[in-house]
Amino acid sequence: MQNSLKVLILSGSIRRPSYTFSVADAIKYSLQEQGCSCLHWNLTKQPLPIADPAYHSRPHDNPNDNAKKLAREADSSDIIILATPIYHNSYSGVLKNALDLLTMSQFQYKAIGLVSHGGNRSTQGVDQLRIVVRGLLGYAITTQVCTMKSDYGSVDNDGIYPISDPTIHERINRFVRELILLAPVYRALRQRIGLLPSEFK
Ligand SMILES: Cc1cc2nc3c(=O)[nH]c(=O)nc-3n(C[C@H](O)[C@H](O)[C@H](O)COP(=O)(O)O)c2cc1C
């Protein structure tokens, strides 16, 4: 079952193996099962430069190829998922740097999903990301996914921690359902007010 929804997943840990990357990967597979086309940006293999404010309002002019590609991918995505490890009661600097390479036009009237990993399934990262997404004019969906170490089994041969806790699987299903329900509504809204990139018109 294919749908036309495109998803960009940004996970803000460069540790490998990474719990954050693992939960984001599980979400990617779940979205793909529902027919979405997904790109999980790997910050270890495709590192991003430190955000230079000179390109704040024109991310496509950034001289760095990865930064330009990130802006293009974000432009054409209906859904953007931000996943983060909890660092010092917040989201990671690596993720913030990636966001600072983008601007409002990549986020406005889009469904944004928030995901985190840290002690006690802390919501500190996603709570703060909600405020950031509001600043970018995106719509962070209500359902969020927050995991802790005991939600996972041992790392597999692909360097992924498989999710072992059934409640996290249920939460991912609800998260994916909500994204797929809302993303077409926001896309229709972007079309109505002339915000869709030309290839979608
Ligand atoms: C700089 C730094 C700060 C951290 N601060 C917190 C914290 O405030 N609360 C917490 O629960 N874990 C904290 N941690 C632990 C990370 O959440 C933990 O290492 C987690 O596994 C990171 O996810 P990852 O496997 O995707 O890298 C911190 C780790 C680092 C490196």
Short mmCIF file of C-alpha atoms and ligand atoms in Angstrom, two decimals:
data_model
loop_
_atom_site.label_atom_id
_atom_site.label_comp_id
_atom_site.label_asym_id
_atom_site.label_seq_id
_atom_site.Cartn_x
_atom_site.Cartn_y
_atom_site.Cartn_z
CA MET A 1 0.00 0.00 0.00
CA GLN A 2 1.73 3.16 -1.22
CA ASN A 3 0.70 6.67 -0.23
CA SER A 4 2.31 9.88 -1.41
CA LEU A 5 3.49 11.07 2.00
CA LYS A 6 7.18 11.85 2.27
CA VAL A 7 8.93 11.77 5.64
CA LEU A 8 12.25 13.19 6.84
CA ILE A 9 13.57 11.73 10.10
CA LEU A 10 16.34 13.57 11.93
CA SER A 11 17.85 11.81 14.92
CA GLY A 12 20.17 13.86 17.06
CA SER A 13 22.69 11.33 18.34
CA ILE A 14 25.95 10.52 16.61
CA ARG A 15 26.65 7.67 19.05
CA ARG A 16 26.67 4.25 17.39
CA PRO A 17 24.89 2.12 18.36
CA SER A 18 22.27 4.64 19.39
CA TYR A 19 18.95 4.15 21.17
CA THR A 20 17.63 7.34 19.57
CA PHE A 21 18.59 6.16 16.09
CA SER A 22 17.04 2.74 16.89
CA VAL A 23 13.62 4.06 17.96
CA ALA A 24 13.61 6.45 14.98
CA ASP A 25 14.42 3.50 12.71
CA ALA A 26 11.51 1.48 14.16
CA ILE A 27 9.24 4.45 13.42
CA LYS A 28 10.63 4.61 9.87
CA TYR A 29 9.71 0.95 9.25
CA SER A 30 6.25 1.47 10.68
CA LEU A 31 5.68 4.49 8.38
CA GLN A 32 7.02 2.51 5.40
CA GLU A 33 4.55 -0.29 6.18
CA GLN A 34 1.81 2.33 5.84
CA GLY A 35 3.17 3.30 2.42
CA CYS A 36 5.20 6.41 3.30
CA SER A 37 8.48 7.18 1.62
CA CYS A 38 11.05 7.87 4.35
CA LEU A 39 14.56 9.27 4.63
CA HIS A 40 16.28 8.71 7.97
CA TRP A 41 19.12 11.22 7.90
CA ASN A 42 22.25 9.61 9.38
CA LEU A 43 24.27 12.38 11.05
CA THR A 44 27.24 10.04 11.48
CA LYS A 45 27.49 9.31 7.75
CA GLN A 46 26.18 12.66 6.52
CA PRO A 47 27.51 15.17 9.06
CA LEU A 48 26.30 18.75 8.92
CA PRO A 49 28.41 21.89 9.25
CA ILE A 50 28.02 24.28 12.16
CA ALA A 51 25.08 26.51 11.24
CA ASP A 52 26.27 29.81 9.83
CA PRO A 53 23.68 32.58 10.39
CA ALA A 54 24.67 34.09 7.03
CA TYR A 55 22.43 31.42 5.46
CA HIS A 56 19.62 31.61 8.02
CA SER A 57 16.99 32.84 5.57
CA ARG A 58 18.42 31.08 2.51
CA PRO A 59 19.46 27.53 3.51
CA HIS A 60 19.67 26.46 -0.16
CA ASP A 61 22.61 28.82 -0.65
CA ASN A 62 24.68 27.12 2.05
CA PRO A 63 28.01 26.14 0.42
CA ASN A 64 27.97 22.75 2.19
CA ASP A 65 26.39 19.97 0.06
CA ASN A 66 24.89 18.11 3.04
CA ALA A 67 23.30 21.30 4.37
CA LYS A 68 21.80 22.02 0.93
CA LYS A 69 20.51 18.44 0.63
CA LEU A 70 18.95 18.64 4.10
CA ALA A 71 17.06 21.80 3.10
CA ARG A 72 15.82 20.14 -0.12
CA GLU A 73 14.70 17.01 1.71
CA ALA A 74 12.91 19.07 4.37
CA ASP A 75 11.23 21.18 1.65
CA SER A 76 9.71 18.16 -0.03
CA SER A 77 8.65 16.33 3.15
CA ASP A 78 5.08 16.27 4.44
CA ILE A 79 6.16 14.93 7.83
CA ILE A 80 9.32 15.74 9.78
CA ILE A 81 10.29 13.62 12.76
CA LEU A 82 12.73 15.01 15.32
CA ALA A 83 14.33 12.38 17.57
CA THR A 84 16.77 13.25 20.33
CA PRO A 85 18.73 11.79 23.21
CA ILE A 86 18.20 13.63 26.50
CA TYR A 87 21.27 15.77 27.10
CA HIS A 88 21.40 17.89 30.26
CA ASN A 89 17.60 17.86 30.69
CA SER A 90 17.04 18.90 27.07
CA TYR A 91 17.45 17.86 23.43
CA SER A 92 20.91 17.52 21.87
CA GLY A 93 23.05 20.28 20.39
CA VAL A 94 23.58 18.19 17.24
CA LEU A 95 19.83 18.25 16.58
CA LYS A 96 19.58 21.96 17.32
CA ASN A 97 22.42 22.63 14.89
CA ALA A 98 20.55 20.68 12.19
CA LEU A 99 17.40 22.73 12.88
CA ASP A 100 19.41 25.96 12.74
CA LEU A 101 20.42 25.04 9.18
CA LEU A 102 16.72 25.18 8.24
CA THR A 103 14.09 27.86 8.45
CA MET A 104 10.33 28.33 8.80
CA SER A 105 9.56 27.58 5.17
CA GLN A 106 10.64 23.96 5.67
CA PHE A 107 8.27 23.47 8.65
CA GLN A 108 5.20 25.65 8.22
CA TYR A 109 1.87 23.80 8.11
CA LYS A 110 3.57 20.42 8.42
CA ALA A 111 2.93 17.55 10.83
CA ILE A 112 5.96 17.20 13.10
CA GLY A 113 6.58 14.13 15.27
CA LEU A 114 8.70 14.28 18.44
CA VAL A 115 10.71 11.36 19.85
CA SER A 116 13.31 11.05 22.61
CA HIS A 117 15.45 8.62 24.54
CA GLY A 118 16.73 9.09 28.09
CA GLY A 119 16.40 8.09 31.75
CA ASN A 120 12.86 7.29 33.02
CA ARG A 121 11.35 8.02 29.58
CA SER A 122 11.96 11.69 30.31
CA THR A 123 9.84 14.11 28.30
CA GLN A 124 12.26 17.01 28.85
CA GLY A 125 13.61 16.87 25.28
CA VAL A 126 10.27 16.66 23.48
CA ASP A 127 8.69 19.28 25.76
CA GLN A 128 11.37 21.76 24.74
CA LEU A 129 11.26 20.71 21.09
CA ARG A 130 7.54 21.58 21.04
CA ILE A 131 8.45 25.21 21.68
CA VAL A 132 11.12 25.09 18.96
CA VAL A 133 8.63 23.61 16.46
CA ARG A 134 6.15 26.37 17.28
CA GLY A 135 8.89 28.90 16.46
CA LEU A 136 9.37 27.17 13.11
CA LEU A 137 5.57 27.31 12.44
CA GLY A 138 5.26 23.52 12.39
CA TYR A 139 2.50 21.54 14.14
CA ALA A 140 3.93 19.08 16.65
CA ILE A 141 1.43 16.23 16.98
CA THR A 142 0.07 15.36 20.42
CA THR A 143 1.34 11.79 20.57
CA GLN A 144 5.05 11.54 21.31
CA VAL A 145 7.41 8.60 21.80
CA CYS A 146 9.83 8.65 24.75
CA THR A 147 11.95 5.60 25.59
CA MET A 148 14.48 4.45 28.20
CA LYS A 149 17.16 1.76 28.17
CA SER A 150 14.96 -1.05 29.55
CA ASP A 151 12.58 -0.66 26.56
CA TYR A 152 15.23 -2.34 24.34
CA GLY A 153 16.94 -5.70 23.86
CA SER A 154 20.63 -6.22 23.01
CA VAL A 155 22.04 -4.53 19.94
CA ASP A 156 21.66 -6.62 16.75
CA ASN A 157 24.09 -7.24 13.87
CA ASP A 158 22.90 -4.08 12.09
CA GLY A 159 23.80 -1.94 15.11
CA ILE A 160 20.16 -1.42 16.10
CA TYR A 161 18.67 -1.93 19.57
CA PRO A 162 15.38 -3.78 18.98
CA ILE A 163 12.42 -2.44 20.98
CA SER A 164 11.29 -5.09 23.44
CA ASP A 165 8.61 -3.26 25.44
CA PRO A 166 5.13 -3.80 23.92
CA THR A 167 3.86 -0.45 25.21
CA ILE A 168 6.47 1.34 23.05
CA HIS A 169 5.28 -0.62 19.99
CA GLU A 170 1.72 0.44 20.78
CA ARG A 171 2.85 4.03 21.21
CA ILE A 172 4.67 3.96 17.85
CA ASN A 173 1.51 2.65 16.15
CA ARG A 174 -0.54 5.50 17.64
CA PHE A 175 2.14 8.04 16.69
CA VAL A 176 2.26 6.80 13.08
CA ARG A 177 -1.56 6.73 12.82
CA GLU A 178 -1.78 10.34 14.00
CA LEU A 179 0.94 11.52 11.60
CA ILE A 180 -0.71 9.80 8.63
CA LEU A 181 -4.10 11.23 9.57
CA LEU A 182 -2.87 14.81 9.93
CA ALA A 183 -0.20 15.12 7.22
CA PRO A 184 -2.66 15.15 4.26
CA VAL A 185 -4.75 17.82 6.02
CA TYR A 186 -1.71 20.07 6.37
CA ARG A 187 -0.66 19.33 2.80
CA ALA A 188 -4.11 20.41 1.56
CA LEU A 189 -3.75 23.56 3.63
CA ARG A 190 -0.30 24.29 2.15
CA GLN A 191 -1.75 23.79 -1.31
CA ARG A 192 -4.66 26.10 -0.58
CA ILE A 193 -2.40 28.93 0.51
CA GLY A 194 0.18 28.34 -2.21
CA LEU A 195 2.97 26.90 -0.09
CA LEU A 196 3.57 23.60 -1.91
CA PRO A 197 6.83 23.24 -3.87
CA SER A 198 6.02 23.39 -7.61
CA GLU A 199 6.48 19.62 -8.22
CA PHE A 200 3.48 18.95 -5.94
CA LYS A 201 1.07 21.44 -7.52
C1 LIG B 1 26.25 15.36 27.21
C2 LIG B 1 25.28 14.36 27.76
C3 LIG B 1 24.32 14.77 28.64
C4 LIG B 1 23.38 13.85 29.14
N1 LIG B 1 22.39 14.29 29.96
C5 LIG B 1 21.40 13.44 30.34
C6 LIG B 1 20.29 13.89 31.10
O1 LIG B 1 20.19 15.05 31.46
N2 LIG B 1 19.32 12.99 31.44
C7 LIG B 1 19.37 11.69 31.03
O2 LIG B 1 18.46 10.92 31.33
N3 LIG B 1 20.42 11.22 30.31
C8 LIG B 1 21.43 12.05 29.96
N4 LIG B 1 22.47 11.61 29.20
C9 LIG B 1 22.51 10.19 28.85
C10 LIG B 1 21.92 9.99 27.44
O3 LIG B 1 20.55 10.26 27.43
C11 LIG B 1 22.20 8.54 27.05
O4 LIG B 1 23.58 8.44 26.83
C12 LIG B 1 21.46 8.02 25.85
O5 LIG B 1 21.80 6.71 25.60
C13 LIG B 1 21.77 8.73 24.61
O6 LIG B 1 21.05 8.18 23.53
P1 LIG B 1 21.80 7.52 22.28
O7 LIG B 1 22.09 6.08 22.61
O8 LIG B 1 20.81 7.66 21.19
O9 LIG B 1 23.06 8.28 22.05
C14 LIG B 1 23.45 12.48 28.74
C15 LIG B 1 24.47 12.08 27.85
C16 LIG B 1 25.35 13.00 27.35
C17 LIG B 1 26.41 12.54 26.38
#
